[in-house]
Amino acid sequence: MNIKNLFLRIFNTSLGIIKNQDTKYPDYIKKFETRVSNYFNSKYCLTFSSGTLAARTLLVACGVKKGSKILMSKLSFPSVVTSALQIGANIEFLDFDNNLQIKNISKLKKPEVDYLLVTHVYGFPQNMDNISKFLENNKNIKLIEDCSHAQGAKFKNNYVGTFGVGSFMSMQGSKALSAGEGGLMLTNDVNIFEKSIVLSHINRKHNFSNKILENFSKVGLLGKGRAHPLGIISANLSLNNLYKNNKDTRKKFEIIYNILKNIKNIAVPEILNSNELGGFHYGFPFFCEDMNML
């Protein structure tokens, strides 16, 4: 973006604030959602006031209800766990290994489970080949992804967040894609997208393909969840820099990785392809086999 275009954007945004037009759903919010959809190769994107509300809305839109059974890694963010519990779901936690991967998931048989919620942590994508094998053996299970700590990460050249029925991510201030505070969800399913609008986006203008859902568009069954417009301006600039920032951080990760992997009693997650890491929230993870050495 050149200086002239940046100045015009700031001027137009300031003018909108003066005219009190930066409320509800100004045009640039939907343009940002379209940009995010295009960036991650997803059909639909919906922004939220927080990643937690994005997660809860997506869970409900995907059909999670009281008594639903969900598998989660023990490496899951607390608010995601509490969101599922508030709905009334039953959670079974899965162990993870030193590579941050869910242990032996490709061999698991869980015919009684309804959902698998996968968290891509610290910028490391889960091995989606193993996840796919699990889903092939358990065809009734729906996959949902949390990409809050791996924004821009890929698995075999496909962005994480595009492998299941839907995904969500936080845009809290310290995330790679930041709105100061906020969240978003991605899906290729128009029904999940429109249900999410009905659940958390009161009075959002949308040409519903499901006219029955349209009847509830002024209710807000989960409350008001729209993102703050000024936060989206910040997120839009953050999206401009996401690729470069991830690329720069990968170089730092490689330096740290090459140092730590040669230290006795330190275990680091295996990096199969450093070019597919992204997001990097909380820094580089490692395991210490002997706590007395610290």
mmCIF file of C-alpha atoms in Angstrom:
data_model
loop_
_atom_site.group_PDB
_atom_site.id
_atom_site.type_symbol
_atom_site.label_atom_id
_atom_site.label_comp_id
_atom_site.label_asym_id
_atom_site.label_seq_id
_atom_site.Cartn_x
_atom_site.Cartn_y
_atom_site.Cartn_z
ATOM 1 C CA MET A 1 0.000 0.000 0.000
ATOM 2 C CA ASN A 2 1.478 3.398 -1.000
ATOM 3 C CA ILE A 3 1.382 6.550 1.120
ATOM 4 C CA LYS A 4 -1.465 8.115 -0.849
ATOM 5 C CA ASN A 5 -3.751 5.087 -0.446
ATOM 6 C CA LEU A 6 -2.884 4.800 3.235
ATOM 7 C CA PHE A 7 -3.703 8.488 3.768
ATOM 8 C CA LEU A 8 -7.029 8.113 1.928
ATOM 9 C CA ARG A 9 -7.956 5.090 4.033
ATOM 10 C CA ILE A 10 -7.155 6.917 7.272
ATOM 11 C CA PHE A 11 -9.069 9.988 6.047
ATOM 12 C CA ASN A 12 -12.155 7.988 5.037
ATOM 13 C CA THR A 13 -12.094 6.032 8.292
ATOM 14 C CA SER A 14 -11.823 9.254 10.315
ATOM 15 C CA LEU A 15 -14.673 10.743 8.319
ATOM 16 C CA GLY A 16 -16.760 7.679 9.075
ATOM 17 C CA ILE A 17 -16.095 8.056 12.791
ATOM 18 C CA ILE A 18 -17.126 11.731 12.664
ATOM 19 C CA LYS A 19 -20.347 10.776 10.874
ATOM 20 C CA ASN A 20 -20.917 7.954 13.359
ATOM 21 C CA GLN A 21 -20.775 5.352 10.577
ATOM 22 C CA ASP A 22 -18.231 3.078 12.273
ATOM 23 C CA THR A 23 -20.832 0.901 13.928
ATOM 24 C CA LYS A 24 -22.530 -2.408 13.228
ATOM 25 C CA TYR A 25 -21.299 -3.559 9.784
ATOM 26 C CA PRO A 26 -19.557 -0.866 7.737
ATOM 27 C CA ASP A 27 -18.480 -1.998 4.285
ATOM 28 C CA TYR A 28 -14.859 -2.519 5.247
ATOM 29 C CA ILE A 29 -15.778 -5.296 7.705
ATOM 30 C CA LYS A 30 -17.335 -7.417 4.974
ATOM 31 C CA LYS A 31 -14.446 -6.569 2.652
ATOM 32 C CA PHE A 32 -12.049 -7.775 5.348
ATOM 33 C CA GLU A 33 -14.027 -11.015 5.711
ATOM 34 C CA THR A 34 -13.780 -11.520 1.957
ATOM 35 C CA ARG A 35 -10.022 -10.888 2.085
ATOM 36 C CA VAL A 36 -9.629 -13.465 4.859
ATOM 37 C CA SER A 37 -11.706 -16.010 2.927
ATOM 38 C CA ASN A 38 -9.564 -15.501 -0.153
ATOM 39 C CA TYR A 39 -6.328 -15.628 1.836
ATOM 40 C CA PHE A 40 -7.134 -18.954 3.510
ATOM 41 C CA ASN A 41 -8.997 -20.436 0.515
ATOM 42 C CA SER A 42 -12.284 -20.719 2.383
ATOM 43 C CA LYS A 43 -15.732 -19.869 1.031
ATOM 44 C CA TYR A 44 -16.987 -17.987 4.083
ATOM 45 C CA CYS A 45 -15.544 -15.916 6.907
ATOM 46 C CA LEU A 46 -17.400 -14.291 9.785
ATOM 47 C CA THR A 47 -15.826 -11.906 12.304
ATOM 48 C CA PHE A 48 -16.573 -11.820 16.031
ATOM 49 C CA SER A 49 -15.901 -9.763 19.142
ATOM 50 C CA SER A 50 -13.663 -12.537 20.509
ATOM 51 C CA GLY A 51 -12.182 -15.870 19.568
ATOM 52 C CA THR A 52 -14.126 -17.479 22.410
ATOM 53 C CA LEU A 53 -17.460 -16.375 20.952
ATOM 54 C CA ALA A 54 -16.328 -17.446 17.482
ATOM 55 C CA ALA A 55 -15.583 -20.890 18.918
ATOM 56 C CA ARG A 56 -18.879 -21.206 20.781
ATOM 57 C CA THR A 57 -20.913 -19.984 17.813
ATOM 58 C CA LEU A 58 -19.192 -22.400 15.440
ATOM 59 C CA LEU A 59 -19.711 -25.320 17.818
ATOM 60 C CA VAL A 60 -23.448 -24.628 18.050
ATOM 61 C CA ALA A 61 -23.734 -23.975 14.291
ATOM 62 C CA CYS A 62 -22.042 -27.342 13.636
ATOM 63 C CA GLY A 63 -24.650 -29.081 15.779
ATOM 64 C CA VAL A 64 -22.917 -29.427 19.137
ATOM 65 C CA LYS A 65 -25.569 -29.685 21.841
ATOM 66 C CA LYS A 66 -26.123 -31.038 25.332
ATOM 67 C CA GLY A 67 -24.768 -34.571 25.468
ATOM 68 C CA SER A 68 -22.599 -34.277 22.343
ATOM 69 C CA LYS A 69 -19.280 -36.096 22.691
ATOM 70 C CA ILE A 70 -16.140 -34.209 21.698
ATOM 71 C CA LEU A 71 -12.534 -35.374 21.486
ATOM 72 C CA MET A 72 -9.902 -32.729 22.267
ATOM 73 C CA SER A 73 -6.165 -32.738 22.764
ATOM 74 C CA LYS A 74 -4.988 -31.855 26.252
ATOM 75 C CA LEU A 75 -3.267 -28.957 24.468
ATOM 76 C CA SER A 76 -6.492 -26.987 24.115
ATOM 77 C CA PHE A 77 -7.115 -23.416 25.224
ATOM 78 C CA PRO A 78 -9.246 -23.159 28.426
ATOM 79 C CA SER A 79 -11.961 -20.938 26.933
ATOM 80 C CA VAL A 80 -12.520 -23.461 24.136
ATOM 81 C CA VAL A 81 -13.007 -26.174 26.738
ATOM 82 C CA THR A 82 -15.399 -24.050 28.786
ATOM 83 C CA SER A 83 -17.345 -23.072 25.646
ATOM 84 C CA ALA A 84 -18.028 -26.744 24.937
ATOM 85 C CA LEU A 85 -18.918 -27.409 28.575
ATOM 86 C CA GLN A 86 -21.325 -24.452 28.668
ATOM 87 C CA ILE A 87 -23.178 -25.971 25.727
ATOM 88 C CA GLY A 88 -23.412 -29.198 27.698
ATOM 89 C CA ALA A 89 -21.019 -31.321 25.650
ATOM 90 C CA ASN A 90 -19.014 -34.177 27.114
ATOM 91 C CA ILE A 91 -15.273 -33.937 26.489
ATOM 92 C CA GLU A 92 -12.718 -36.728 26.271
ATOM 93 C CA PHE A 93 -9.137 -35.455 26.345
ATOM 94 C CA LEU A 94 -6.391 -37.059 24.272
ATOM 95 C CA ASP A 95 -2.691 -37.217 25.125
ATOM 96 C CA PHE A 96 -0.026 -35.594 22.972
ATOM 97 C CA ASP A 97 3.608 -36.428 22.284
ATOM 98 C CA ASN A 98 6.823 -34.385 22.188
ATOM 99 C CA ASN A 99 5.963 -33.368 18.622
ATOM 100 C CA LEU A 100 2.757 -31.728 19.938
ATOM 101 C CA GLN A 101 0.771 -34.290 17.931
ATOM 102 C CA ILE A 102 -2.236 -36.199 19.274
ATOM 103 C CA LYS A 103 -0.896 -39.644 20.193
ATOM 104 C CA ASN A 104 -1.762 -42.545 17.885
ATOM 105 C CA ILE A 105 -4.888 -40.823 16.579
ATOM 106 C CA SER A 106 -4.808 -42.603 13.213
ATOM 107 C CA LYS A 107 -5.451 -45.906 15.037
ATOM 108 C CA LEU A 108 -8.228 -44.698 17.346
ATOM 109 C CA LYS A 109 -11.736 -46.115 17.004
ATOM 110 C CA LYS A 110 -14.372 -43.886 18.571
ATOM 111 C CA PRO A 111 -17.747 -44.754 17.033
ATOM 112 C CA GLU A 112 -19.616 -43.120 19.930
ATOM 113 C CA VAL A 113 -17.966 -39.704 19.475
ATOM 114 C CA ASP A 114 -19.572 -36.862 17.486
ATOM 115 C CA TYR A 115 -16.758 -34.309 17.024
ATOM 116 C CA LEU A 116 -12.987 -33.988 16.989
ATOM 117 C CA LEU A 117 -11.686 -30.536 17.912
ATOM 118 C CA VAL A 118 -8.069 -30.172 16.798
ATOM 119 C CA THR A 119 -5.840 -27.378 18.095
ATOM 120 C CA HIS A 120 -2.795 -26.353 16.069
ATOM 121 C CA VAL A 121 -0.476 -25.039 18.799
ATOM 122 C CA TYR A 122 2.615 -22.820 18.872
ATOM 123 C CA GLY A 123 2.615 -22.490 15.082
ATOM 124 C CA PHE A 124 2.925 -26.270 14.536
ATOM 125 C CA PRO A 125 0.156 -27.828 12.407
ATOM 126 C CA GLN A 126 -1.261 -31.171 13.405
ATOM 127 C CA ASN A 127 -0.428 -34.032 11.034
ATOM 128 C CA MET A 128 -3.596 -33.948 8.949
ATOM 129 C CA ASP A 129 -2.740 -37.253 7.245
ATOM 130 C CA ASN A 130 -3.147 -38.956 10.615
ATOM 131 C CA ILE A 131 -6.307 -36.972 11.309
ATOM 132 C CA SER A 132 -7.701 -38.007 7.903
ATOM 133 C CA LYS A 133 -7.042 -41.686 8.651
ATOM 134 C CA PHE A 134 -8.892 -41.299 11.939
ATOM 135 C CA LEU A 135 -11.857 -39.677 10.185
ATOM 136 C CA GLU A 136 -11.909 -42.412 7.536
ATOM 137 C CA ASN A 137 -12.231 -44.996 10.311
ATOM 138 C CA ASN A 138 -14.845 -42.902 12.133
ATOM 139 C CA LYS A 139 -17.007 -41.441 9.370
ATOM 140 C CA ASN A 140 -19.625 -40.073 11.764
ATOM 141 C CA ILE A 141 -17.180 -37.666 13.397
ATOM 142 C CA LYS A 142 -16.994 -34.023 12.315
ATOM 143 C CA LEU A 143 -13.682 -32.150 12.428
ATOM 144 C CA ILE A 144 -13.424 -28.610 13.864
ATOM 145 C CA GLU A 145 -10.106 -26.722 14.001
ATOM 146 C CA ASP A 146 -8.709 -24.099 16.371
ATOM 147 C CA CYS A 147 -6.086 -22.053 14.491
ATOM 148 C CA SER A 148 -5.615 -19.263 17.035
ATOM 149 C CA HIS A 149 -1.943 -20.124 17.581
ATOM 150 C CA ALA A 150 -1.153 -21.132 13.999
ATOM 151 C CA GLN A 151 -2.495 -18.388 11.760
ATOM 152 C CA GLY A 152 -0.993 -18.905 8.321
ATOM 153 C CA ALA A 153 0.412 -22.357 9.079
ATOM 154 C CA LYS A 154 -0.014 -25.031 6.420
ATOM 155 C CA PHE A 155 -0.020 -28.791 6.073
ATOM 156 C CA LYS A 156 1.151 -30.023 2.665
ATOM 157 C CA ASN A 157 0.521 -26.576 1.197
ATOM 158 C CA ASN A 158 -3.047 -26.290 2.518
ATOM 159 C CA TYR A 159 -3.843 -23.790 5.251
ATOM 160 C CA VAL A 160 -4.850 -25.229 8.594
ATOM 161 C CA GLY A 161 -8.433 -24.306 9.267
ATOM 162 C CA THR A 162 -9.669 -25.627 5.919
ATOM 163 C CA PHE A 163 -9.657 -29.378 6.564
ATOM 164 C CA GLY A 164 -12.874 -29.754 8.572
ATOM 165 C CA VAL A 165 -16.441 -28.493 8.621
ATOM 166 C CA GLY A 166 -15.244 -25.229 10.127
ATOM 167 C CA SER A 167 -12.499 -23.487 12.070
ATOM 168 C CA PHE A 168 -12.051 -20.505 14.340
ATOM 169 C CA MET A 169 -9.256 -18.276 15.545
ATOM 170 C CA SER A 170 -8.707 -15.518 18.064
ATOM 171 C CA MET A 171 -7.551 -12.085 16.911
ATOM 172 C CA GLN A 172 -6.480 -10.979 20.392
ATOM 173 C CA GLY A 173 -3.682 -8.422 20.438
ATOM 174 C CA SER A 174 -0.726 -10.793 20.700
ATOM 175 C CA LYS A 175 -1.824 -13.040 17.823
ATOM 176 C CA ALA A 176 -0.180 -13.010 14.396
ATOM 177 C CA LEU A 177 -3.488 -11.751 12.972
ATOM 178 C CA SER A 178 -4.577 -9.121 15.476
ATOM 179 C CA ALA A 179 -7.588 -6.874 15.947
ATOM 180 C CA GLY A 180 -6.569 -5.903 19.481
ATOM 181 C CA GLU A 181 -9.464 -8.112 20.524
ATOM 182 C CA GLY A 182 -11.654 -10.193 18.248
ATOM 183 C CA GLY A 183 -12.101 -13.483 16.477
ATOM 184 C CA LEU A 184 -13.252 -15.091 13.259
ATOM 185 C CA MET A 185 -14.527 -18.363 11.883
ATOM 186 C CA LEU A 186 -14.046 -20.038 8.495
ATOM 187 C CA THR A 187 -16.252 -22.589 6.768
ATOM 188 C CA ASN A 188 -17.138 -23.879 3.321
ATOM 189 C CA ASP A 189 -20.655 -24.781 4.457
ATOM 190 C CA VAL A 190 -23.247 -22.090 3.737
ATOM 191 C CA ASN A 191 -25.623 -23.586 6.309
ATOM 192 C CA ILE A 192 -23.019 -23.305 9.099
ATOM 193 C CA PHE A 193 -22.220 -19.762 7.956
ATOM 194 C CA GLU A 194 -25.856 -18.643 7.984
ATOM 195 C CA LYS A 195 -26.571 -20.373 11.311
ATOM 196 C CA SER A 196 -23.615 -18.489 12.781
ATOM 197 C CA ILE A 197 -25.076 -15.183 11.589
ATOM 198 C CA VAL A 198 -28.390 -16.006 13.234
ATOM 199 C CA LEU A 199 -26.728 -17.109 16.473
ATOM 200 C CA SER A 200 -24.437 -14.139 17.106
ATOM 201 C CA HIS A 201 -25.020 -11.358 14.562
ATOM 202 C CA ILE A 202 -28.252 -9.523 15.250
ATOM 203 C CA ASN A 203 -29.620 -7.568 12.276
ATOM 204 C CA ARG A 204 -26.714 -8.354 9.970
ATOM 205 C CA LYS A 205 -27.942 -7.835 6.398
ATOM 206 C CA HIS A 206 -27.580 -11.059 4.453
ATOM 207 C CA ASN A 207 -29.384 -12.692 1.567
ATOM 208 C CA PHE A 208 -30.182 -15.982 3.289
ATOM 209 C CA SER A 209 -30.372 -19.098 1.150
ATOM 210 C CA ASN A 210 -32.260 -20.681 4.059
ATOM 211 C CA LYS A 211 -35.364 -18.531 4.482
ATOM 212 C CA ILE A 212 -36.323 -20.330 7.693
ATOM 213 C CA LEU A 213 -33.099 -19.093 9.289
ATOM 214 C CA GLU A 214 -33.856 -15.576 8.088
ATOM 215 C CA ASN A 215 -36.889 -15.513 10.400
ATOM 216 C CA PHE A 216 -34.507 -15.612 13.387
ATOM 217 C CA SER A 217 -32.010 -13.032 12.115
ATOM 218 C CA LYS A 218 -33.221 -10.362 14.556
ATOM 219 C CA VAL A 219 -33.014 -12.563 17.648
ATOM 220 C CA GLY A 220 -29.334 -13.249 18.376
ATOM 221 C CA LEU A 221 -29.727 -16.610 20.058
ATOM 222 C CA LEU A 222 -26.226 -16.483 21.587
ATOM 223 C CA GLY A 223 -26.187 -12.711 22.044
ATOM 224 C CA LYS A 224 -24.399 -9.933 20.173
ATOM 225 C CA GLY A 225 -21.079 -11.111 18.796
ATOM 226 C CA ARG A 226 -20.073 -8.707 16.054
ATOM 227 C CA ALA A 227 -16.512 -7.449 15.910
ATOM 228 C CA HIS A 228 -15.589 -3.886 16.829
ATOM 229 C CA PRO A 229 -15.227 -1.992 13.527
ATOM 230 C CA LEU A 230 -12.069 -0.159 14.591
ATOM 231 C CA GLY A 231 -10.465 -3.456 15.556
ATOM 232 C CA ILE A 232 -11.041 -4.715 12.032
ATOM 233 C CA ILE A 233 -9.040 -1.785 10.654
ATOM 234 C CA SER A 234 -6.113 -3.018 12.741
ATOM 235 C CA ALA A 235 -6.722 -6.618 11.654
ATOM 236 C CA ASN A 236 -6.758 -5.568 8.005
ATOM 237 C CA LEU A 237 -3.279 -4.070 8.369
ATOM 238 C CA SER A 238 -2.185 -7.160 10.270
ATOM 239 C CA LEU A 239 -3.372 -9.384 7.425
ATOM 240 C CA ASN A 240 -1.217 -7.339 5.030
ATOM 241 C CA ASN A 241 1.843 -8.316 7.056
ATOM 242 C CA LEU A 242 0.910 -11.882 8.018
ATOM 243 C CA TYR A 243 2.945 -13.627 5.312
ATOM 244 C CA LYS A 244 6.083 -11.532 5.901
ATOM 245 C CA ASN A 245 5.889 -11.750 9.693
ATOM 246 C CA ASN A 246 5.468 -15.523 9.543
ATOM 247 C CA LYS A 247 8.402 -15.793 7.157
ATOM 248 C CA ASP A 248 10.622 -13.708 9.456
ATOM 249 C CA THR A 249 9.615 -15.700 12.542
ATOM 250 C CA ARG A 250 10.315 -19.009 10.781
ATOM 251 C CA LYS A 251 13.950 -17.953 10.429
ATOM 252 C CA LYS A 252 14.129 -17.252 14.176
ATOM 253 C CA PHE A 253 12.478 -20.596 14.949
ATOM 254 C CA GLU A 254 15.045 -22.414 12.812
ATOM 255 C CA ILE A 255 17.899 -20.783 14.752
ATOM 256 C CA ILE A 256 16.354 -21.700 18.119
ATOM 257 C CA TYR A 257 15.521 -25.204 16.894
ATOM 258 C CA ASN A 258 19.067 -25.891 15.701
ATOM 259 C CA ILE A 259 20.463 -24.800 19.074
ATOM 260 C CA LEU A 260 18.024 -26.696 21.292
ATOM 261 C CA LYS A 261 18.035 -29.990 19.373
ATOM 262 C CA ASN A 262 21.731 -30.452 20.194
ATOM 263 C CA ILE A 263 21.342 -29.906 23.947
ATOM 264 C CA LYS A 264 21.250 -32.998 26.130
ATOM 265 C CA ASN A 265 17.956 -33.669 27.959
ATOM 266 C CA ILE A 266 16.073 -31.185 25.771
ATOM 267 C CA ALA A 267 13.408 -32.490 23.379
ATOM 268 C CA VAL A 268 12.059 -30.248 20.642
ATOM 269 C CA PRO A 269 9.073 -30.889 18.347
ATOM 270 C CA GLU A 270 10.037 -32.348 14.996
ATOM 271 C CA ILE A 271 9.857 -29.834 12.163
ATOM 272 C CA LEU A 272 9.056 -31.627 8.919
ATOM 273 C CA ASN A 273 8.782 -28.449 6.863
ATOM 274 C CA SER A 274 9.687 -25.141 8.490
ATOM 275 C CA ASN A 275 8.074 -23.269 5.587
ATOM 276 C CA GLU A 276 4.660 -24.507 6.768
ATOM 277 C CA LEU A 277 4.907 -23.147 10.299
ATOM 278 C CA GLY A 278 2.911 -20.025 11.140
ATOM 279 C CA GLY A 279 1.282 -18.005 13.901
ATOM 280 C CA PHE A 280 3.867 -18.802 16.600
ATOM 281 C CA HIS A 281 1.846 -17.668 19.615
ATOM 282 C CA TYR A 282 3.709 -17.988 22.969
ATOM 283 C CA GLY A 283 7.115 -18.704 21.380
ATOM 284 C CA PHE A 284 9.094 -21.866 20.683
ATOM 285 C CA PRO A 285 8.035 -24.952 22.701
ATOM 286 C CA PHE A 286 10.430 -27.553 24.079
ATOM 287 C CA PHE A 287 10.438 -30.299 26.688
ATOM 288 C CA CYS A 288 12.988 -30.749 29.456
ATOM 289 C CA GLU A 289 13.572 -34.385 30.399
ATOM 290 C CA ASP A 290 15.417 -33.513 33.632
ATOM 291 C CA MET A 291 13.928 -30.628 35.595
ATOM 292 C CA ASN A 292 16.979 -30.539 37.868
ATOM 293 C CA MET A 293 19.048 -29.141 35.033
ATOM 294 C CA LEU A 294 17.069 -25.888 34.961
#
